[in-house]
One Martini backbone bead per residue (centre of mass of N, CA, C, O) as a GRO file, in nm:
protein
  385
    1MET     BB    1  -5.613 -15.582   8.204
    2THR     BB    2  -5.607 -15.512   7.921
    3VAL     BB    3  -5.703 -15.266   7.918
    4SER     BB    4  -5.552 -15.117   8.131
    5LEU     BB    5  -5.320 -15.161   7.960
    6ALA     BB    6  -5.392 -15.011   7.727
    7VAL     BB    7  -5.463 -14.756   7.873
    8ALA     BB    8  -5.149 -14.723   7.962
    9LEU     BB    9  -5.041 -14.716   7.707
   10VAL     BB   10  -5.190 -14.489   7.589
   11LEU     BB   11  -5.103 -14.282   7.827
   12LEU     BB   12  -4.815 -14.322   7.742
   13ALA     BB   13  -4.824 -14.228   7.473
   14LEU     BB   14  -4.920 -13.971   7.524
   15LEU     BB   15  -4.706 -13.872   7.714
   16VAL     BB   16  -4.483 -13.938   7.506
   17GLY     BB   17  -4.603 -13.719   7.295
   18ALA     BB   18  -4.616 -13.476   7.477
   19LEU     BB   19  -4.304 -13.486   7.540
   20LEU     BB   20  -4.216 -13.461   7.256
   21GLY     BB   21  -4.404 -13.204   7.164
   22ALA     BB   22  -4.247 -13.040   7.392
   23ALA     BB   23  -3.955 -13.074   7.259
   24VAL     BB   24  -4.011 -12.972   7.020
   25ALA     BB   25  -4.165 -12.701   7.082
   26ARG     BB   26  -3.900 -12.587   7.237
   27ALA     BB   27  -3.682 -12.637   7.014
   28ARG     BB   28  -3.834 -12.435   6.829
   29THR     BB   29  -3.856 -12.202   7.020
   30GLY     BB   30  -3.558 -12.153   7.040
   31ARG     BB   31  -3.511 -12.104   6.734
   32ASP     BB   32  -3.711 -11.840   6.735
   33VAL     BB   33  -3.546 -11.703   6.959
   34ARG     BB   34  -3.277 -11.672   6.805
   35THR     BB   35  -3.390 -11.552   6.553
   36ALA     BB   36  -3.525 -11.318   6.705
   37GLU     BB   37  -3.265 -11.214   6.799
   38GLU     BB   38  -3.122 -11.143   6.534
   39GLU     BB   39  -3.324 -10.981   6.419
   40ARG     BB   40  -3.325 -10.777   6.649
   41ALA     BB   41  -3.018 -10.702   6.621
   42GLY     BB   42  -3.042 -10.622   6.340
   43LEU     BB   43  -3.273 -10.398   6.363
   44GLN     BB   44  -3.106 -10.240   6.565
   45ALA     BB   45  -2.895 -10.185   6.363
   46GLU     BB   46  -3.085 -10.054   6.166
   47LEU     BB   47  -3.161  -9.832   6.380
   48ALA     BB   48  -2.893  -9.700   6.418
   49ALA     BB   49  -2.870  -9.621   6.119
   50VAL     BB   50  -3.083  -9.443   6.095
   51GLN     BB   51  -3.041  -9.247   6.319
   52ASP     BB   52  -2.781  -9.157   6.208
   53ARG     BB   53  -2.925  -9.070   5.946
   54LEU     BB   54  -3.112  -8.868   6.070
   55VAL     BB   55  -2.891  -8.686   6.216
   56ASP     BB   56  -2.767  -8.615   5.952
   57LEU     BB   57  -3.003  -8.506   5.795
   58ALA     BB   58  -3.039  -8.305   6.014
   59SER     BB   59  -2.749  -8.146   5.969
   60GLU     BB   60  -2.800  -8.102   5.676
   61ARG     BB   61  -3.068  -7.933   5.697
   62ALA     BB   62  -2.935  -7.712   5.872
   63ALA     BB   63  -2.730  -7.638   5.658
   64ALA     BB   64  -2.942  -7.568   5.437
   65VAL     BB   65  -3.094  -7.362   5.609
   66GLU     BB   66  -2.843  -7.187   5.642
   67ALA     BB   67  -2.771  -7.153   5.317
   68ARG     BB   68  -3.046  -7.030   5.242
   69ALA     BB   69  -3.008  -6.793   5.411
   70GLN     BB   70  -2.745  -6.683   5.293
   71LEU     BB   71  -2.858  -6.659   5.026
   72GLU     BB   72  -3.093  -6.443   5.087
   73ASP     BB   73  -2.906  -6.249   5.178
   74ARG     BB   74  -2.737  -6.209   4.914
   75LEU     BB   75  -2.982  -6.130   4.752
   76ARG     BB   76  -3.051  -5.871   4.908
   77ASP     BB   77  -2.754  -5.767   4.870
   78ALA     BB   78  -2.808  -5.780   4.551
   79ASP     BB   79  -3.059  -5.604   4.511
   80ALA     BB   80  -2.929  -5.346   4.675
   81ARG     BB   81  -2.692  -5.324   4.485
   82SER     BB   82  -2.867  -5.301   4.223
   83VAL     BB   83  -3.011  -5.046   4.310
   84GLN     BB   84  -2.738  -4.884   4.366
   85ASP     BB   85  -2.617  -4.923   4.096
   86ASN     BB   86  -2.843  -4.776   3.942
   87ASN     BB   87  -2.835  -4.501   4.071
   88VAL     BB   88  -2.537  -4.454   3.999
   89LEU     BB   89  -2.591  -4.472   3.709
   90ARG     BB   90  -2.773  -4.253   3.661
   91ALA     BB   91  -2.601  -4.034   3.796
   92LEU     BB   92  -2.368  -4.130   3.587
   93ALA     BB   93  -2.448  -4.036   3.314
   94PRO     BB   94  -2.357  -3.757   3.266
   95VAL     BB   95  -2.071  -3.833   3.301
   96ALA     BB   96  -2.037  -4.052   3.060
   97HIS     BB   97  -2.094  -3.829   2.851
   98GLN     BB   98  -1.875  -3.630   2.894
   99LEU     BB   99  -1.645  -3.880   2.865
  100ARG     BB  100  -1.741  -3.917   2.579
  101SER     BB  101  -1.644  -3.636   2.500
  102VAL     BB  102  -1.370  -3.627   2.587
  103GLU     BB  103  -1.279  -3.911   2.421
  104GLU     BB  104  -1.330  -3.713   2.143
  105HIS     BB  105  -1.150  -3.513   2.197
  106VAL     BB  106  -0.869  -3.649   2.269
  107ALA     BB  107  -0.893  -3.805   1.978
  108ALA     BB  108  -0.850  -3.538   1.817
  109LEU     BB  109  -0.617  -3.428   1.961
  110GLU     BB  110  -0.438  -3.706   1.877
  111ARG     BB  111  -0.450  -3.649   1.586
  112ASP     BB  112  -0.332  -3.389   1.549
  113ARG     BB  113  -0.077  -3.422   1.716
  114ALA     BB  114   0.033  -3.624   1.514
  115GLU     BB  115   0.030  -3.442   1.255
  116GLN     BB  116   0.196  -3.231   1.382
  117TYR     BB  117   0.438  -3.441   1.436
  118GLY     BB  118   0.499  -3.514   1.160
  119GLY     BB  119   0.554  -3.222   1.057
  120ILE     BB  120   0.805  -3.194   1.262
  121THR     BB  121   0.957  -3.413   1.153
  122GLN     BB  122   1.011  -3.316   0.897
  123ALA     BB  123   1.123  -3.049   0.969
  124LEU     BB  124   1.373  -3.183   1.125
  125ALA     BB  125   1.484  -3.350   0.878
  126HIS     BB  126   1.522  -3.096   0.708
  127THR     BB  127   1.695  -2.940   0.900
  128ARG     BB  128   1.937  -3.127   0.916
  129GLU     BB  129   1.992  -3.152   0.620
  130VAL     BB  130   2.058  -2.856   0.589
  131GLY     BB  131   2.289  -2.871   0.812
  132ASP     BB  132   2.474  -3.050   0.659
  133HIS     BB  133   2.482  -2.889   0.426
  134LEU     BB  134   2.614  -2.664   0.566
  135ARG     BB  135   2.858  -2.790   0.663
  136THR     BB  136   2.980  -2.883   0.398
  137ALA     BB  137   3.008  -2.615   0.276
  138THR     BB  138   3.182  -2.500   0.505
  139THR     BB  139   3.431  -2.695   0.452
  140SER     BB  140   3.451  -2.647   0.128
  141LEU     BB  141   3.519  -2.317   0.175
  142SER     BB  142   3.718  -2.229   0.354
  143SER     BB  143   3.971  -2.185   0.161
  144ALA     BB  144   3.814  -1.943   0.001
  145LEU     BB  145   3.791  -1.751   0.273
  146ARG     BB  146   4.023  -1.503   0.270
  147SER     BB  147   3.849  -1.271   0.208
  148GLY     BB  148   3.635  -1.007   0.285
  149SER     BB  149   3.448  -1.036   0.027
  150ALA     BB  150   3.400  -1.338   0.034
  151ARG     BB  151   3.270  -1.367   0.306
  152GLY     BB  152   3.044  -1.182   0.262
  153THR     BB  153   2.906  -1.329   0.028
  154TRP     BB  154   2.877  -1.581   0.159
  155GLY     BB  155   2.690  -1.507   0.395
  156GLU     BB  156   2.467  -1.419   0.229
  157VAL     BB  157   2.410  -1.684   0.080
  158GLN     BB  158   2.344  -1.842   0.306
  159LEU     BB  159   2.128  -1.669   0.429
  160ARG     BB  160   1.940  -1.730   0.182
  161ARG     BB  161   1.936  -2.035   0.213
  162VAL     BB  162   1.788  -2.028   0.466
  163VAL     BB  163   1.543  -1.861   0.389
  164GLU     BB  164   1.450  -2.050   0.170
  165ALA     BB  165   1.449  -2.322   0.353
  166ALA     BB  166   1.181  -2.162   0.513
  167GLY     BB  167   1.004  -2.071   0.258
  168MET     BB  168   1.083  -1.783   0.152
  169THR     BB  169   1.014  -1.489  -0.031
  170ALA     BB  170   1.125  -1.277  -0.215
  171HIS     BB  171   0.976  -0.954  -0.198
  172VAL     BB  172   0.756  -1.072   0.033
  173ASP     BB  173   0.927  -1.162   0.324
  174PHE     BB  174   1.167  -1.020   0.210
  175ARG     BB  175   1.494  -0.818   0.217
  176GLU     BB  176   1.766  -0.685   0.008
  177GLN     BB  177   1.955  -0.410   0.060
  178VAL     BB  178   1.790  -0.188   0.265
  179ALA     BB  179   1.784   0.156   0.254
  180SER     BB  180   1.846   0.392   0.534
  181THR     BB  181   1.786   0.559   0.827
  182GLY     BB  182   2.006   0.631   1.114
  183THR     BB  183   2.141   0.623   1.458
  184THR     BB  184   2.392   0.697   1.611
  185ALA     BB  185   2.580   0.701   1.909
  186ASP     BB  186   2.585   1.039   1.838
  187GLY     BB  187   2.303   1.117   1.691
  188GLU     BB  188   2.347   1.066   1.422
  189ARG     BB  189   2.296   1.046   1.080
  190SER     BB  190   2.257   0.766   0.885
  191ALA     BB  191   2.345   0.520   0.650
  192ILE     BB  192   2.167   0.216   0.580
  193ARG     BB  193   2.253  -0.164   0.511
  194PRO     BB  194   2.101  -0.430   0.545
  195ASP     BB  195   2.113  -0.746   0.440
  196MET     BB  196   1.824  -0.793   0.598
  197VAL     BB  197   1.440  -0.785   0.573
  198VAL     BB  198   1.220  -0.944   0.769
  199HIS     BB  199   0.868  -1.010   0.769
  200LEU     BB  200   0.602  -0.940   0.991
  201PRO     BB  201   0.327  -0.956   1.134
  202GLY     BB  202   0.201  -0.618   1.141
  203GLY     BB  203   0.443  -0.434   0.974
  204ARG     BB  204   0.683  -0.592   1.069
  205ASP     BB  205   1.063  -0.587   1.137
  206ILE     BB  206   1.360  -0.779   1.077
  207VAL     BB  207   1.696  -0.761   1.121
  208LEU     BB  208   1.999  -0.892   0.926
  209ASP     BB  209   2.328  -1.004   0.976
  210ALA     BB  210   2.648  -1.109   0.754
  211LYS     BB  211   2.940  -0.984   0.866
  212ALA     BB  212   3.082  -1.162   1.025
  213PRO     BB  213   3.353  -1.273   1.155
  214MET     BB  214   3.646  -1.514   1.016
  215THR     BB  215   3.953  -1.481   1.024
  216ALA     BB  216   4.034  -1.608   1.317
  217TYR     BB  217   3.874  -1.885   1.259
  218LEU     BB  218   4.039  -1.989   0.994
  219ARG     BB  219   4.312  -1.977   1.144
  220ALA     BB  220   4.260  -2.188   1.352
  221GLN     BB  221   4.232  -2.429   1.138
  222ASP     BB  222   4.548  -2.376   1.049
  223ALA     BB  223   4.680  -2.439   1.305
  224GLY     BB  224   4.987  -2.598   1.449
  225ASP     BB  225   4.874  -2.565   1.746
  226ASP     BB  226   4.701  -2.508   2.049
  227ASP     BB  227   4.805  -2.211   2.106
  228ALA     BB  228   4.753  -2.081   1.836
  229ARG     BB  229   4.428  -2.170   1.826
  230ARG     BB  230   4.336  -2.017   2.076
  231ALA     BB  231   4.432  -1.727   1.985
  232GLN     BB  232   4.245  -1.721   1.752
  233LEU     BB  233   3.971  -1.786   1.929
  234SER     BB  234   3.993  -1.546   2.082
  235ALA     BB  235   4.000  -1.322   1.857
  236HIS     BB  236   3.722  -1.406   1.739
  237ALA     BB  237   3.569  -1.328   1.998
  238LYS     BB  238   3.642  -1.035   1.988
  239ALA     BB  239   3.532  -0.971   1.703
  240VAL     BB  240   3.235  -1.036   1.777
  241ARG     BB  241   3.216  -0.826   2.017
  242GLY     BB  242   3.282  -0.582   1.803
  243HIS     BB  243   3.039  -0.652   1.616
  244VAL     BB  244   2.812  -0.607   1.825
  245ASP     BB  245   2.849  -0.317   1.909
  246ALA     BB  246   2.817  -0.211   1.619
  247LEU     BB  247   2.526  -0.293   1.572
  248ALA     BB  248   2.408  -0.152   1.831
  249SER     BB  249   2.500   0.141   1.727
  250LYS     BB  250   2.309   0.149   1.468
  251LYS     BB  251   1.991   0.095   1.512
  252TYR     BB  252   1.791  -0.059   1.314
  253TRP     BB  253   1.490   0.007   1.442
  254GLU     BB  254   1.459   0.294   1.395
  255ALA     BB  255   1.411   0.259   1.084
  256ARG     BB  256   1.185   0.066   1.180
  257ASP     BB  257   0.851   0.033   1.208
  258ALA     BB  258   0.747  -0.140   1.430
  259SER     BB  259   1.001  -0.276   1.556
  260PRO     BB  260   1.215  -0.488   1.719
  261GLU     BB  261   1.481  -0.473   1.948
  262LEU     BB  262   1.657  -0.625   1.681
  263VAL     BB  263   1.952  -0.827   1.602
  264LEU     BB  264   2.064  -1.037   1.365
  265CYS     BB  265   2.367  -1.244   1.400
  266PHE     BB  266   2.519  -1.400   1.137
  267LEU     BB  267   2.664  -1.724   1.123
  268PRO     BB  268   2.765  -1.938   0.859
  269ALA     BB  269   2.864  -2.136   1.121
  270GLU     BB  270   2.843  -2.356   1.398
  271SER     BB  271   3.147  -2.354   1.473
  272ALA     BB  272   3.199  -2.032   1.508
  273LEU     BB  273   2.993  -2.004   1.757
  274SER     BB  274   3.087  -2.197   1.947
  275ALA     BB  275   3.385  -2.125   1.972
  276ALA     BB  276   3.315  -1.813   2.087
  277LEU     BB  277   3.153  -1.919   2.323
  278ASP     BB  278   3.375  -2.102   2.456
  279THR     BB  279   3.582  -1.860   2.497
  280ASP     BB  280   3.314  -1.658   2.557
  281PRO     BB  281   3.042  -1.700   2.751
  282THR     BB  282   2.954  -1.376   2.781
  283LEU     BB  283   2.847  -1.314   2.472
  284LEU     BB  284   2.545  -1.362   2.477
  285ASP     BB  285   2.498  -1.148   2.706
  286HIS     BB  286   2.593  -0.916   2.560
  287ALA     BB  287   2.429  -0.915   2.313
  288ALA     BB  288   2.155  -0.911   2.451
  289GLY     BB  289   2.202  -0.638   2.600
  290ARG     BB  290   2.245  -0.503   2.273
  291ASN     BB  291   2.018  -0.616   2.074
  292VAL     BB  292   2.179  -0.895   2.005
  293ALA     BB  293   2.136  -1.199   1.799
  294LEU     BB  294   2.291  -1.509   1.790
  295VAL     BB  295   2.321  -1.706   1.474
  296SER     BB  296   2.270  -1.986   1.330
  297PRO     BB  297   2.144  -2.197   1.097
  298VAL     BB  298   1.972  -2.364   1.273
  299SER     BB  299   1.839  -2.116   1.450
  300LEU     BB  300   1.736  -1.972   1.214
  301LEU     BB  301   1.566  -2.159   1.065
  302ALA     BB  302   1.373  -2.199   1.297
  303SER     BB  303   1.289  -1.911   1.337
  304LEU     BB  304   1.156  -1.903   1.027
  305LYS     BB  305   0.963  -2.096   1.050
  306ALA     BB  306   0.798  -1.974   1.244
  307VAL     BB  307   0.726  -1.738   1.091
  308ALA     BB  308   0.608  -1.878   0.840
  309PHE     BB  309   0.387  -1.988   1.028
  310THR     BB  310   0.281  -1.705   1.127
  311TRP     BB  311   0.182  -1.656   0.846
  312ARG     BB  312  -0.017  -1.869   0.772
  313GLN     BB  313  -0.196  -1.796   1.007
  314HIS     BB  314  -0.260  -1.504   0.929
  315GLY     BB  315  -0.391  -1.597   0.666
  316LEU     BB  316  -0.615  -1.753   0.781
  317ALA     BB  317  -0.728  -1.515   0.922
  318GLU     BB  318  -0.780  -1.339   0.657
  319ASN     BB  319  -0.967  -1.545   0.569
  320ALA     BB  320  -1.178  -1.566   0.799
  321LYS     BB  321  -1.236  -1.239   0.760
  322GLU     BB  322  -1.346  -1.245   0.472
  323LEU     BB  323  -1.549  -1.442   0.496
  324PHE     BB  324  -1.727  -1.290   0.720
  325ASP     BB  325  -1.765  -1.038   0.543
  326LEU     BB  326  -1.921  -1.210   0.319
  327SER     BB  327  -2.126  -1.292   0.487
  328ARG     BB  328  -2.253  -1.060   0.601
  329GLN     BB  329  -2.314  -0.913   0.320
  330LEU     BB  330  -2.508  -1.154   0.221
  331TYR     BB  331  -2.715  -1.095   0.428
  332GLU     BB  332  -2.781  -0.817   0.397
  333ARG     BB  333  -2.891  -0.889   0.120
  334TRP     BB  334  -3.102  -1.069   0.204
  335ALA     BB  335  -3.249  -0.893   0.371
  336ARG     BB  336  -3.313  -0.667   0.164
  337TRP     BB  337  -3.476  -0.874  -0.024
  338ALA     BB  338  -3.688  -0.970   0.182
  339SER     BB  339  -3.793  -0.688   0.238
  340THR     BB  340  -3.887  -0.643  -0.033
  341TRP     BB  341  -4.069  -0.886  -0.087
  342THR     BB  342  -4.261  -0.812   0.164
  343THR     BB  343  -4.348  -0.533   0.059
  344TRP     BB  344  -4.484  -0.651  -0.216
  345GLY     BB  345  -4.672  -0.858  -0.105
  346GLY     BB  346  -4.851  -0.639   0.057
  347ARG     BB  347  -4.920  -0.489  -0.208
  348CYS     BB  348  -5.064  -0.724  -0.334
  349ARG     BB  349  -5.267  -0.794  -0.128
  350SER     BB  350  -5.411  -0.495  -0.138
  351ARG     BB  351  -5.473  -0.515  -0.468
  352SER     BB  352  -5.646  -0.787  -0.418
  353ARG     BB  353  -5.872  -0.665  -0.228
  354ARG     BB  354  -5.962  -0.454  -0.429
  355THR     BB  355  -6.023  -0.622  -0.673
  356THR     BB  356  -6.281  -0.822  -0.569
  357GLY     BB  357  -6.538  -0.595  -0.662
  358TRP     BB  358  -6.548  -0.547  -0.947
  359PRO     BB  359  -6.776  -0.760  -1.072
  360ALA     BB  360  -7.016  -0.619  -0.899
  361ARG     BB  361  -6.982  -0.329  -1.045
  362TRP     BB  362  -7.035  -0.492  -1.334
  363ARG     BB  363  -7.336  -0.536  -1.339
  364PRO     BB  364  -7.598  -0.564  -1.468
  365GLY     BB  365  -7.756  -0.249  -1.371
  366CYS     BB  366  -7.507  -0.116  -1.305
  367SER     BB  367  -7.323   0.137  -1.151
  368PRO     BB  368  -7.043   0.328  -1.090
  369ARG     BB  369  -6.921   0.477  -0.832
  370PRO     BB  370  -6.793   0.669  -0.603
  371GLY     BB  371  -6.680   0.440  -0.341
  372GLY     BB  372  -6.849   0.184  -0.443
  373SER     BB  373  -7.123   0.254  -0.559
  374THR     BB  374  -7.449   0.150  -0.670
  375THR     BB  375  -7.699   0.196  -0.943
  376SER     BB  376  -8.001   0.166  -1.045
  377THR     BB  377  -8.131   0.109  -1.361
  378PRO     BB  378  -8.422   0.145  -1.513
  379PRO     BB  379  -8.597   0.018  -1.778
  380SER     BB  380  -8.712   0.101  -2.068
  381ARG     BB  381  -9.027   0.236  -2.163
  382ARG     BB  382  -9.281   0.182  -2.393
  383THR     BB  383  -9.441   0.368  -2.617
  384THR     BB  384  -9.781   0.374  -2.704
  385GLY     BB  385  -9.959   0.549  -2.978
   0.00000   0.00000   0.00000
């Protein structure tokens, strides 16, 4: 009984232990399952994140591949353009050289233009100074010019001042009061004496007259009212027109060989010419139709400046021609000298060749013969007796 009870108790204890172990194992298994579930959920979340990351990486890789392809296309295009640009640059190399030459030529022209512009500016400034001086002189002398002789002298003096201001020299570039014989409108020969003759390159001359009428103009300056002034200015324009006709009838150009059919009528005051042209606008055309040019101090100075410049250019051309002639003569003399020395050299070489055989001709035992041959003379034998 006791053994059975003990066995039962043992079995009961074993059963209780098994049940407790099973309960403990079940509880532990539940906790493991929950932990595993939690880990599985976490792993699934990480897997989803990794998958999302893989998707993003795949997209980035596709974008990178596309960008690489685009870069390769751009590189190929750049290489093609580089080759094309190099070909174009090689083709344009002569054009670039020509452009550089053109730029250098343009730069030289620009420097020359700047120098010429500076010279023209100085000339214009000098012209303005001369014009101001002439206008001042005209104003100051207007009261003194009441007689015809005084006005004529004043016109000649003004003309000479303008000519000298243009850089011309008396008796070289111009002459005054040159007497000659001309033809009148009636065909008769008569003595003429222009106030000045300006020499042009090529043996040509141009005549200047300084006896323009100024009486009516000076009266107009002293007129008390506008009507009297207009009347005097009208008389001044008519007087200038009549003087133009008188100059045209003298035909000064026929007395000068190879001279242009033109006479310069000099009015010693700018205002006198402008007043005549304002009163009679057709006066300038009338004078031009009769081979007469109306000039004032400023316009005459500009014309004479052009003549002086032409003389300078003519002098440069003459100097260049003289230099060319001297160079040609020097070349011809050097050519003759070289030809002479060449002839002498040939003769010297010929004589040198002739004299190279003389030592051999005079060796002992040889005597020269005409034509260069030699004969051997045997030595004399002694006779024994």
